[in-house]
Amino acid sequence: MCRRHLFDKEIVQLLENEPPSDSEDDLESGDEQGIYIDDDIVGLEELDKFLENIDDDELDPFLNSINLLDSNLDINIDMRDVECEPDGQSISLPNFISKKFKLDVTTPPFVAKPQPKVKNKKKQKLDISWKREKLSTQNVEFTGDFELSHEILNLSTPYQIFGYFFQDDLIEHIVNESLIYSVQINPNNNFKLISNDVKKYLGVCLLMGLVNISNIRKYWSPNLGNQIIQETMSVNQFEQIRQFIHFNNNNNMLPKDHVGHDRLHKIRPVMETLKKRFASIPLEEALSIDEQLCSTKARHFLKQYLPMKPHKWGYKFFVLCGVSGFSYNFEMYSGQENNDANRYSWEPDFGASGNVVVRLCRIIPKNMNYKVYFDNYYTSVPLMVYMKNRKICSLGTVRRNRLNNVLLPNEKDFLKKPRGSSDYCLANINSQEVFATCWRDNKVVTLLSTFVEIDPMSKVKRFSKTENKSIEIDCPHIVSVYNKHMGGVDLLDSLLGRQKIKIRSRKWYLRIFYHLLDVTVVNSWLLHKRIIAQKNKTRGNVEKPMTLAAFKEDLAISLCKVGQSTFTRGRPSNTIENALIQKSKKPNASKPPNQDIRMDHIEHWPIDAPTRSRCKMPGCKGYTWQACEKCQVGLCTGKGKTCFKKYHTT
C-alpha cells in the first residue's frame, strides 16, 4: 500500500469530521452507542462495572479486534485483557495502550489492529531425579488365566467359531436396520431381507476375497464366474442387498452442532458388538498397541495419511493385539475420542496419544502383571507410572524430549561410541520404578520400562560397512524383549492383507464394515488354532489346525449354504464325522459337506442321480440311484432304508 501526503482540504475535512455524503459509515438514527464485541453490543456502563470488579491476574486474552462506538465520550482503557461469562455470554477485550479515545457519532468505527497470536505455554515437565541404578525385576510374574473356557473349546467348525463373534443378534439387527433404511429411501420398493440372506451376502463377500476378479458382475459370468456364488444368489439380489444394507438408523443421528454428535454413528453398533465379543476371549500375557490402516481411496474427512504403512491412505484404527495377532480391542480415529465425556472420572489426562493406551487397556485385568508394549508415539513417564500402579507392566520406545533431567548421554555424543554400547538410569516416582535405557545401533534407541532391564546381554548380527561383513554386537535384554513382542498389530495386518475383501463402495461405512469382517475372520482363525493347541495339550491329540485360506473357504461355503441350524452347539461326539473323514480319504472320493451344512435341516431333498453311486452313509455298502440335492452325495432311500435321514440328523 503506497503512502501519500494529505492536501489542505482533506486535513480540514478530517478535522471538521465531515465525511462524504455518500459514505456508508454514517450511523443511522436509533443505533445504540457502546462497544461491539463478537457482533453483540455491550453498554459502556456495564463494561465499567465489569472492569472495576475484576483482577488483572484473572484476565486472559482471546480476541484481537474490537469496535468502539460512542458520542463525545472519554474512554480510558488500560493495557489489560478481559474475559468473563455473564449469563452464558462471553465478553473480552484485546490489548490497548492506555490512551483517551474521543469518538464522534459521525466518525467511522475504530477497528483495533489484530495482535499477534500468543502461543500456548508448554506443559511443565515433571521434576524427576534419575540415578545410576538397575531395575528390580521382582513381583512381575504373570498371574493371569490364559486357558479357554469350555464354551469356547466346544466350538469346532469355522462356522461355529465365526458365529461366536458375529452372533445372530447382530445379524437380526442388520436385517431390521436395512429394512428401515430401504423404506426411508423409497417407501414403495419391495425390498425383502431375512437373516439367511445376510449370511449368504457375507459368504459371497468372503468368496470374492478368495477368488479375485476385477469386476463384481463377472462373478456371475458363464466363463469367469464362480459356481458357488451363482448358486447362492443372483447378481441383482446381491447388488440390492449391497445397496440397502445398513447398521444404524439415520433418524437417531444427532446433528453436527449437537454436543453428543457421533461421527461413527452409522457403523457404531457393529464396532461395539465386535469389541465386546473380542474382549471375551482370555487375554495373552504379551500385548501390543499400534496403529492400523483400513485402506481406501474414498474422499472422506476421516481419511488419514500414514507414510510408514504399505497402504498410506485410509481410516486409522488403534488396536490392542496379542503376540499372536489376535485383536482384543480397537477404536477408530474420528477426532472425538479425546473428549472429556469419553474419559472416566478416575482416569488422568495424558494427552491425545496417552489416552489411547488408557482406553484400550480398560479390558486388561488389574494386579496380574500383563505386559503391554507400544512405540514412542504413546510412551511417557506419567503413563508408565499410571500403568504400574494398576499392576500392568509396560515397555516402549520413548522420545528423548519427554524425559526430563535424564542421566542418559546426548544422542549426538552417543553416536560417536561403537555399536552395541548402552547406558541406563532409574527413577523412583510415587514408589514406582521407571527404567530408561539407550542403545547404540544404526541410530540411538531409547526405551522406557517398568519390568525389564538390560541384563542379561545377548549378541545380534549387524552388517559393518567398514569391515564389509556381518559382525556381532551386544544387545540389551530390554531390546530383545521389545522386538519379540511388539509385532502383534503388524502380524494382524499381514494376515488381513491375504485374501481381503476388495469390494469398492461410495459409502464410507461399508468399507469399514468389510474391514471389520476381515478382522473377525482372522480372529476366528486364530481362535481356531488356539482351541486346537489347547486340546492337543490336554488330551494328547496331534490334530493340525487349518490354514487361513482353507478356513476362509470352509467358512464362506458354510455361510452360503447353511440355514437356521436346529442342532445344539457342543463337541461332536458321534462317530459319523470320523467315518465321513475316512471315506473322503479314499481315492477318487468326493469331499463331503461340512457338519454345519449337513445338519442345518434346510432344503435337503432326495433327487434322482444321473449315475449310480455308492451310498455315503458310513456302514452302508449299498449302491443307489438317489442323492441329496444340497449335499450332492449319494444316499439310500426307499422302503426299509434310513440312510438319508441318519446322514442329516446324526
XYZ file of C-alpha atoms in Angstrom:
650
model
C 0.000 0.000 0.000
C 1.622 3.265 -1.135
C 1.825 6.388 1.063
C 0.901 9.985 0.019
C 0.642 13.402 1.658
C -2.778 14.809 2.502
C -3.875 18.048 0.858
C -5.017 21.013 2.946
C -8.674 20.453 2.061
C -8.514 16.844 3.191
C -6.920 17.824 6.504
C -9.650 20.424 7.142
C -12.332 17.894 6.262
C -10.890 15.376 8.718
C -10.637 17.985 11.484
C -14.248 19.034 10.993
C -15.334 15.369 10.966
C -17.461 15.743 7.875
C -17.436 12.531 5.864
C -18.594 12.493 2.262
C -22.315 12.483 1.664
C -22.225 9.033 0.021
C -20.238 7.434 2.850
C -21.632 4.149 4.218
C -20.034 4.709 7.616
C -22.730 7.076 8.905
C -24.693 5.710 11.798
C -28.429 5.572 11.314
C -30.774 7.064 13.847
C -31.626 4.659 16.613
C -28.252 2.856 16.580
C -27.095 2.001 20.051
C -23.905 3.515 21.429
C -21.497 1.148 23.021
C -18.854 -1.462 22.210
C -19.267 -4.141 19.578
C -17.855 -7.457 20.801
C -18.452 -10.615 18.735
C -21.367 -8.856 16.938
C -23.034 -8.103 20.320
C -23.400 -4.607 21.834
C -22.191 -4.223 25.402
C -23.081 -0.978 27.150
C -20.286 1.208 28.489
C -21.786 1.307 31.980
C -21.792 -2.485 32.172
C -18.226 -2.558 30.916
C -17.049 -0.033 33.535
C -18.674 -2.066 36.336
C -17.060 -5.207 34.961
C -13.588 -3.609 34.790
C -13.875 -2.407 38.389
C -14.735 -5.836 39.781
C -12.099 -7.957 38.023
C -8.452 -8.561 38.906
C -5.613 -8.233 36.458
C -4.361 -11.719 37.276
C -7.586 -13.337 36.100
C -7.564 -11.795 32.637
C -6.767 -13.974 29.653
C -6.534 -12.690 26.033
C -8.559 -14.338 23.396
C -9.789 -11.733 20.832
C -7.684 -9.462 18.658
C -10.125 -6.840 17.401
C -12.809 -4.522 18.814
C -15.076 -1.789 17.509
C -15.779 1.226 19.730
C -18.750 3.467 19.002
C -19.633 6.417 21.201
C -20.536 10.073 21.035
C -18.326 12.698 22.721
C -17.183 10.288 25.449
C -13.764 9.897 27.048
C -12.891 6.218 27.456
C -9.848 5.183 29.484
C -8.763 1.639 28.648
C -5.698 0.365 30.445
C -3.444 -2.265 28.890
C -5.400 -5.268 30.055
C -7.304 -8.281 28.696
C -10.805 -9.076 29.844
C -12.706 -12.330 29.809
C -15.880 -13.232 31.651
C -19.134 -15.096 31.120
C -22.181 -13.137 32.331
C -25.358 -15.167 31.768
C -23.568 -17.592 29.484
C -22.225 -14.907 27.066
C -18.506 -14.232 26.815
C -17.064 -10.699 26.904
C -13.443 -9.982 26.076
C -11.197 -7.053 25.217
C -7.859 -7.141 23.399
C -4.704 -5.296 24.374
C -4.869 -1.489 24.205
C -2.335 1.152 25.189
C -3.540 3.425 27.981
C -4.972 6.258 25.941
C -8.050 8.524 25.564
C -10.291 7.986 22.562
C -12.685 10.812 21.777
C -15.050 9.445 19.139
C -17.903 11.260 17.462
C -21.069 9.679 16.218
C -20.276 10.770 12.683
C -16.808 9.190 12.641
C -16.205 5.700 11.308
C -15.879 2.995 13.962
C -12.426 2.414 15.379
C -11.018 -1.003 14.462
C -8.095 -2.248 16.511
C -5.247 -3.866 14.627
C -5.068 -7.623 15.139
C -2.480 -8.598 17.707
C -0.076 -11.473 17.117
C -1.321 -14.827 18.396
C 0.095 -15.915 21.714
C 1.441 -19.449 21.599
C 0.182 -21.873 24.179
C 2.503 -22.307 27.081
C 4.246 -25.637 27.210
C 3.223 -28.029 29.912
C 5.571 -28.108 32.812
C 7.626 -31.279 32.879
C 7.865 -33.414 35.953
C 10.899 -32.817 38.088
C 12.292 -36.360 38.181
C 15.515 -37.397 39.862
C 17.386 -40.140 37.999
C 20.031 -42.434 39.478
C 22.607 -44.840 38.071
C 20.811 -47.921 39.349
C 19.251 -51.016 37.847
C 15.611 -52.030 37.957
C 14.283 -54.509 40.470
C 12.546 -57.264 38.465
C 10.771 -58.869 41.400
C 6.980 -59.328 41.565
C 6.480 -59.072 37.804
C 5.442 -62.687 37.168
C 2.262 -63.158 35.169
C -0.652 -64.365 37.305
C -3.482 -64.152 34.752
C -5.506 -67.027 33.265
C -4.798 -67.827 29.623
C -6.904 -71.004 29.367
C -10.059 -71.021 27.244
C -13.427 -71.830 28.786
C -15.417 -74.978 27.983
C -17.919 -72.936 25.985
C -15.172 -71.804 23.624
C -13.498 -75.228 23.482
C -16.767 -76.753 22.271
C -16.599 -74.627 19.110
C -15.305 -76.961 16.407
C -16.157 -75.765 12.886
C -15.231 -72.423 11.308
C -18.912 -71.521 11.070
C -19.397 -72.019 14.818
C -16.293 -70.025 15.740
C -17.304 -67.179 13.440
C -20.805 -67.256 14.928
C -19.324 -66.780 18.392
C -18.151 -63.297 17.351
C -20.696 -62.426 14.653
C -23.782 -63.543 16.551
C -27.349 -63.945 15.329
C -28.435 -60.883 17.334
C -26.112 -58.702 15.264
C -27.399 -60.238 12.034
C -31.011 -59.594 13.088
C -30.047 -56.004 13.896
C -28.587 -55.586 10.405
C -31.775 -57.034 8.877
C -34.024 -54.607 10.772
C -31.888 -51.533 10.070
C -31.583 -52.439 6.385
C -35.366 -52.732 6.032
C -35.835 -49.373 7.791
C -33.247 -47.758 5.532
C -34.911 -49.137 2.391
C -38.231 -47.600 3.458
C -36.523 -44.282 4.187
C -35.034 -44.271 0.696
C -38.202 -45.312 -1.111
C -41.392 -46.347 0.733
C -42.732 -48.042 -2.412
C -39.899 -50.512 -3.019
C -40.409 -54.232 -2.480
C -37.061 -54.960 -0.799
C -37.185 -58.069 1.405
C -34.436 -59.392 3.644
C -34.053 -62.195 6.172
C -31.140 -63.317 8.320
C -30.231 -66.113 5.891
C -29.826 -63.548 3.123
C -27.357 -61.573 5.246
C -25.346 -64.739 5.930
C -25.289 -65.543 2.225
C -24.168 -61.989 1.484
C -21.286 -62.336 3.961
C -20.322 -65.675 2.429
C -20.302 -64.217 -1.081
C -18.124 -61.308 0.097
C -15.601 -63.748 1.589
C -15.563 -65.830 -1.592
C -14.911 -62.698 -3.625
C -11.833 -62.125 -1.471
C -10.615 -65.657 -2.222
C -11.346 -65.507 -5.961
C -10.095 -62.188 -7.292
C -11.941 -60.792 -10.327
C -11.741 -57.141 -11.293
C -15.478 -56.611 -11.897
C -18.066 -57.837 -9.388
C -20.632 -58.694 -12.056
C -18.083 -61.039 -13.653
C -18.585 -63.483 -10.771
C -21.904 -64.365 -12.440
C -20.307 -64.695 -15.872
C -20.613 -68.143 -17.517
C -16.904 -68.088 -18.413
C -15.192 -66.390 -15.446
C -17.836 -66.781 -12.763
C -17.827 -68.840 -9.590
C -20.359 -71.666 -9.386
C -20.942 -71.409 -5.624
C -21.637 -67.671 -5.848
C -24.014 -68.209 -8.759
C -25.918 -70.885 -6.839
C -26.112 -68.756 -3.680
C -27.898 -65.675 -5.061
C -28.422 -63.742 -8.249
C -26.412 -60.685 -9.153
C -29.499 -58.465 -8.809
C -30.175 -59.722 -5.286
C -26.533 -59.197 -4.306
C -26.487 -55.633 -5.592
C -29.831 -54.895 -3.956
C -28.540 -56.066 -0.567
C -25.365 -54.057 -1.057
C -27.485 -51.000 -1.845
C -29.692 -51.176 1.241
C -27.503 -52.854 3.876
C -27.393 -50.567 6.892
C -26.311 -50.751 10.525
C -27.924 -47.841 12.387
C -30.987 -45.654 11.993
C -30.199 -42.318 10.370
C -33.118 -40.652 12.171
C -31.412 -41.273 15.526
C -28.219 -39.490 14.496
C -27.768 -36.171 16.324
C -26.929 -33.066 14.250
C -23.333 -31.944 13.856
C -23.731 -28.922 16.147
C -25.039 -31.114 18.979
C -22.739 -31.991 21.876
C -23.454 -35.716 21.578
C -22.936 -35.950 17.814
C -21.164 -39.175 16.840
C -19.231 -39.192 13.583
C -19.230 -43.000 13.560
C -22.965 -43.320 14.173
C -23.617 -45.390 11.035
C -21.144 -48.143 11.960
C -21.185 -47.838 15.765
C -23.389 -50.912 16.596
C -21.146 -53.272 14.626
C -17.989 -51.871 16.219
C -19.280 -52.031 19.788
C -20.692 -55.554 19.392
C -17.466 -56.962 17.954
C -15.367 -55.219 20.604
C -17.355 -56.916 23.375
C -17.048 -60.320 21.728
C -13.305 -59.946 21.100
C -12.719 -58.900 24.714
C -14.495 -62.043 25.983
C -11.513 -64.190 24.930
C -8.883 -64.581 27.699
C -6.006 -62.192 27.082
C -2.452 -63.211 26.330
C 0.366 -62.135 28.625
C 2.140 -60.017 25.984
C 0.009 -57.294 24.380
C 0.935 -54.520 21.970
C -0.712 -51.267 20.865
C -0.165 -49.748 17.451
C -1.917 -48.034 14.537
C -3.754 -49.920 11.838
C -4.961 -48.591 8.494
C -8.155 -49.572 6.676
C -7.017 -48.656 3.184
C -9.396 -46.730 0.942
C -9.358 -44.241 -1.921
C -12.667 -42.654 -0.944
C -12.929 -38.934 -0.327
C -13.810 -38.545 3.319
C -12.707 -36.202 6.068
C -11.851 -39.127 8.369
C -9.230 -40.473 5.938
C -5.687 -40.281 7.332
C -2.191 -40.405 5.840
C 0.340 -42.779 7.421
C 3.536 -42.775 5.326
C 5.065 -45.818 7.064
C 2.190 -48.154 6.146
C 2.066 -50.198 2.910
C -1.246 -48.515 2.048
C -0.707 -44.932 3.079
C -4.273 -43.566 2.857
C -7.267 -44.849 4.795
C -9.179 -44.885 8.071
C -6.954 -45.154 11.130
C -7.549 -47.654 13.919
C -5.799 -48.023 17.259
C -5.592 -51.740 18.069
C -4.683 -53.770 21.165
C -3.299 -57.097 19.914
C -1.732 -60.152 21.421
C 1.600 -61.501 20.270
C -0.328 -63.992 18.095
C -2.038 -61.157 16.209
C -5.464 -61.554 17.867
C -7.275 -58.206 18.141
C -8.742 -57.886 21.654
C -9.764 -54.231 21.498
C -9.760 -51.420 18.948
C -11.075 -47.951 18.315
C -11.354 -45.948 15.118
C -9.921 -42.446 14.969
C -12.653 -39.852 14.463
C -11.257 -36.831 16.320
C -13.789 -37.204 19.155
C -12.096 -39.858 21.280
C -10.159 -37.416 23.441
C -13.222 -35.524 24.678
C -13.746 -35.329 28.417
C -17.022 -37.234 28.041
C -15.111 -40.339 26.854
C -12.768 -40.339 29.863
C -13.737 -41.790 33.217
C -13.559 -39.551 36.257
C -10.706 -41.544 37.835
C -8.586 -41.552 34.664
C -5.976 -38.784 34.339
C -5.393 -36.881 31.123
C -2.173 -37.979 29.383
C -2.806 -36.160 26.133
C -4.208 -37.459 22.863
C -1.681 -40.284 22.478
C -1.500 -41.436 26.089
C -5.279 -41.528 26.464
C -5.448 -44.071 23.633
C -3.463 -46.523 25.764
C -5.667 -45.855 28.786
C -8.876 -46.514 26.849
C -7.630 -49.665 25.122
C -6.251 -51.099 28.372
C -9.570 -50.857 30.220
C -10.262 -54.507 29.381
C -6.972 -55.674 30.966
C -7.489 -57.067 34.491
C -5.576 -55.334 37.254
C -2.934 -56.816 39.551
C -1.983 -59.654 37.176
C 1.192 -58.227 35.594
C 0.108 -58.202 31.963
C 2.827 -56.814 29.675
C 1.866 -54.018 27.270
C 4.221 -52.796 24.510
C 3.928 -49.600 22.450
C 6.123 -47.237 20.444
C 7.328 -43.690 21.063
C 4.046 -42.121 19.935
C 2.405 -43.232 23.188
C 5.240 -43.609 25.711
C 5.618 -41.096 28.534
C 6.760 -41.287 32.150
C 3.352 -40.420 33.738
C 1.656 -43.096 31.601
C 4.158 -45.756 32.693
C 3.624 -44.853 36.342
C -0.167 -44.996 35.930
C 0.059 -48.463 34.331
C 2.406 -49.699 37.030
C 0.014 -48.536 39.770
C -2.593 -50.844 38.230
C -0.038 -53.699 38.213
C 0.193 -53.640 34.409
C 3.787 -53.739 33.201
C 4.724 -51.672 30.148
C 7.663 -51.230 27.780
C 8.116 -48.882 24.860
C 10.474 -46.695 22.923
C 10.407 -43.064 24.012
C 11.268 -39.672 22.582
C 14.122 -38.013 24.380
C 12.288 -34.701 24.849
C 9.733 -36.496 27.049
C 12.407 -37.389 29.620
C 13.256 -34.538 31.960
C 16.708 -34.416 33.609
C 17.507 -37.915 32.389
C 21.075 -39.132 33.017
C 21.469 -40.630 29.556
C 24.153 -39.191 27.252
C 23.311 -36.841 24.440
C 22.361 -38.588 21.178
C 24.984 -36.771 19.123
C 27.749 -37.709 21.550
C 26.425 -41.256 21.938
C 26.585 -41.850 18.162
C 30.360 -41.484 18.359
C 30.605 -44.597 20.551
C 30.954 -48.072 18.985
C 27.847 -50.008 18.004
C 26.427 -52.079 20.832
C 27.155 -49.501 23.526
C 24.398 -48.902 26.066
C 23.630 -46.785 29.090
C 20.871 -46.747 31.678
C 19.368 -44.907 34.645
C 16.489 -45.342 37.078
C 13.840 -43.047 38.557
C 11.542 -43.681 41.517
C 8.207 -41.873 41.068
C 5.417 -42.362 43.610
C 7.052 -45.599 44.810
C 7.153 -46.935 41.240
C 10.442 -47.570 39.437
C 10.884 -46.480 35.824
C 13.936 -47.711 33.937
C 15.408 -45.787 30.966
C 17.917 -47.291 28.514
C 19.673 -46.072 25.390
C 21.381 -48.416 22.922
C 23.686 -47.561 20.030
C 22.585 -49.356 16.855
C 22.340 -47.733 13.428
C 20.638 -44.994 15.417
C 20.260 -44.324 19.109
C 17.324 -46.276 20.545
C 15.833 -45.053 23.842
C 13.436 -47.268 25.776
C 11.391 -46.937 28.947
C 10.339 -49.940 31.028
C 8.787 -50.911 34.346
C 9.576 -54.654 34.385
C 12.747 -55.454 32.377
C 16.321 -54.080 32.278
C 19.476 -54.524 30.190
C 20.755 -57.748 31.770
C 21.377 -60.366 30.520
C 23.172 -59.120 27.420
C 22.876 -61.052 24.152
C 24.534 -60.930 20.725
C 22.930 -59.785 17.475
C 24.349 -59.664 13.960
C 24.774 -56.387 12.112
C 26.500 -55.623 8.828
C 29.599 -53.457 9.102
C 30.420 -51.279 6.103
C 33.992 -50.683 7.248
C 34.772 -54.407 7.589
C 32.376 -55.393 4.750
C 30.973 -58.324 6.712
C 28.467 -59.185 9.414
C 29.653 -58.682 12.974
C 28.171 -59.446 16.380
C 27.398 -56.625 18.792
C 25.969 -56.504 22.287
C 22.210 -56.173 22.625
C 20.471 -55.391 25.950
C 17.762 -57.750 27.128
C 15.179 -54.967 27.097
C 15.657 -54.528 23.333
C 15.281 -58.257 22.653
C 12.051 -58.417 24.676
C 10.641 -55.394 22.870
C 11.434 -56.754 19.399
C 9.943 -60.145 20.281
C 6.551 -58.931 21.498
C 5.888 -55.646 19.698
C 4.823 -57.032 16.314
C 1.277 -58.167 17.134
C -0.504 -55.461 15.131
C 1.903 -55.855 12.202
C 1.203 -59.591 12.183
C -2.527 -58.880 12.118
C -2.017 -56.517 9.168
C -0.127 -59.193 7.241
C -2.932 -61.706 7.865
C -5.556 -59.185 6.794
C -3.707 -58.494 3.559
C -4.212 -62.088 2.381
C -7.490 -62.599 0.509
C -9.119 -59.499 1.988
C -12.446 -58.150 0.739
C -11.786 -55.631 -2.034
C -15.345 -54.597 -2.871
C -15.419 -50.883 -3.615
C -18.231 -48.647 -2.441
C -19.037 -44.957 -2.279
C -20.414 -45.406 1.227
C -17.571 -44.907 3.677
C -19.081 -47.112 6.390
C -19.280 -50.124 4.047
C -15.506 -50.110 3.603
C -15.132 -50.125 7.401
C -17.686 -52.945 7.663
C -15.701 -55.100 5.233
C -12.539 -54.366 7.216
C -14.227 -55.414 10.475
C -15.499 -58.555 8.740
C -11.931 -59.427 7.708
C -10.704 -58.822 11.271
C -13.456 -61.105 12.600
C -12.454 -63.892 10.197
C -8.764 -63.601 11.148
C -9.652 -63.596 14.853
C -11.818 -66.681 14.279
C -8.914 -68.483 12.617
C -6.506 -67.521 15.412
C -9.035 -68.762 17.978
C -9.334 -71.999 15.969
C -5.569 -72.504 16.235
C -5.688 -71.750 19.951
C -8.517 -74.257 20.509
C -6.602 -76.982 18.655
C -3.406 -76.241 20.614
C -5.186 -76.400 23.983
C -6.972 -79.644 23.048
C -3.720 -81.237 21.917
C -2.075 -80.176 25.167
C -4.772 -81.512 27.482
C -5.896 -84.597 25.563
C -2.654 -85.596 23.878
C -4.069 -85.212 20.357
C -1.998 -84.406 17.298
C -4.695 -82.606 15.309
C -3.389 -79.951 12.924
C -5.183 -76.613 12.507
C -6.484 -75.437 9.146
C -4.640 -72.881 7.073
C -6.112 -69.400 6.832
C -7.139 -69.887 3.180
C -8.812 -73.242 3.926
C -10.541 -71.735 6.977
C -11.939 -68.849 4.899
C -13.075 -71.227 2.159
C -14.881 -73.517 4.590
C -16.485 -70.542 6.364
C -17.566 -68.859 3.111
C -19.183 -72.043 1.761
C -20.942 -72.640 5.072
C -22.338 -69.100 5.110
C -23.548 -69.502 1.543
C -25.292 -72.849 2.072
C -26.129 -73.230 5.736
C -29.587 -72.321 7.056
C -31.018 -71.872 10.530
C -29.364 -74.675 12.462
C -31.589 -76.707 14.813
C -28.849 -78.691 16.490
C -27.362 -77.682 19.819
C -23.804 -76.470 19.970
C -21.372 -78.857 21.512
C -18.420 -81.086 20.884
C -19.292 -83.601 18.145
C -19.078 -86.937 19.953
C -20.775 -89.007 17.208
C -18.770 -91.335 15.047
C -20.275 -90.277 11.731
C -17.858 -87.355 11.385
C -14.802 -89.590 11.718
C -16.324 -92.107 9.320
C -17.001 -89.422 6.731
C -13.422 -88.197 7.020
C -12.097 -91.710 6.493
C -14.315 -92.173 3.440
C -13.163 -88.901 1.930
C -9.534 -90.055 2.142
C -10.171 -92.899 -0.272
C -9.010 -92.445 -3.890
C -11.463 -90.698 -6.217
C -13.706 -89.846 -3.259
C -15.515 -86.513 -3.309
C -15.202 -84.278 -0.288
C -18.346 -84.454 1.866
C -20.052 -81.264 3.098
C -19.085 -79.996 6.499
C -21.138 -80.607 9.605
C -22.887 -77.221 9.573
C -24.274 -77.720 6.058
C -25.136 -81.409 6.553
C -27.243 -80.797 9.680
C -28.928 -77.447 9.023
C -32.247 -79.141 8.014
C -32.779 -76.683 5.152
C -33.546 -77.732 1.561
C -32.143 -81.273 1.716
C -34.237 -83.016 -0.973
C -33.745 -86.509 -2.421
C -33.360 -86.409 -6.202
C -32.566 -88.885 -8.951
C -28.823 -89.038 -9.575
C -27.528 -89.140 -13.157
C -25.276 -92.101 -12.315
C -25.344 -94.950 -9.847
C -23.002 -94.414 -6.863
C -22.170 -95.962 -3.541
C -24.082 -94.688 -0.511
C -22.059 -92.198 1.506
C -23.616 -93.168 4.833
C -20.906 -94.819 6.985
C -21.641 -98.513 7.474
C -23.748 -98.844 4.320
C -22.178 -100.759 1.438
C -25.078 -100.472 -0.974
C -25.384 -98.621 -4.277
C -28.111 -96.134 -5.029
C -29.607 -94.006 -7.778
C -30.708 -91.360 -5.235
C -28.739 -88.349 -3.964
C -29.160 -85.237 -1.793
C -29.730 -82.126 -3.901
C -27.874 -79.824 -1.481
C -25.073 -82.098 -0.258
C -24.500 -83.678 -3.681
C -23.822 -87.151 -2.203
C -25.466 -90.484 -2.908
C -27.751 -91.812 -0.145
C -30.070 -94.791 0.056
C -33.778 -94.040 0.181
C -36.852 -96.200 -0.054
C -38.639 -98.820 1.962
C -36.668 -100.007 4.995
C -33.665 -97.727 4.254
C -32.890 -94.777 6.581
C -29.515 -93.675 5.263
C -30.876 -90.333 4.039
C -32.387 -89.462 7.451
C -29.428 -90.641 9.522
C -26.966 -88.737 7.332
C -28.704 -85.431 8.064
C -29.569 -85.979 11.748
C -26.709 -87.895 13.422
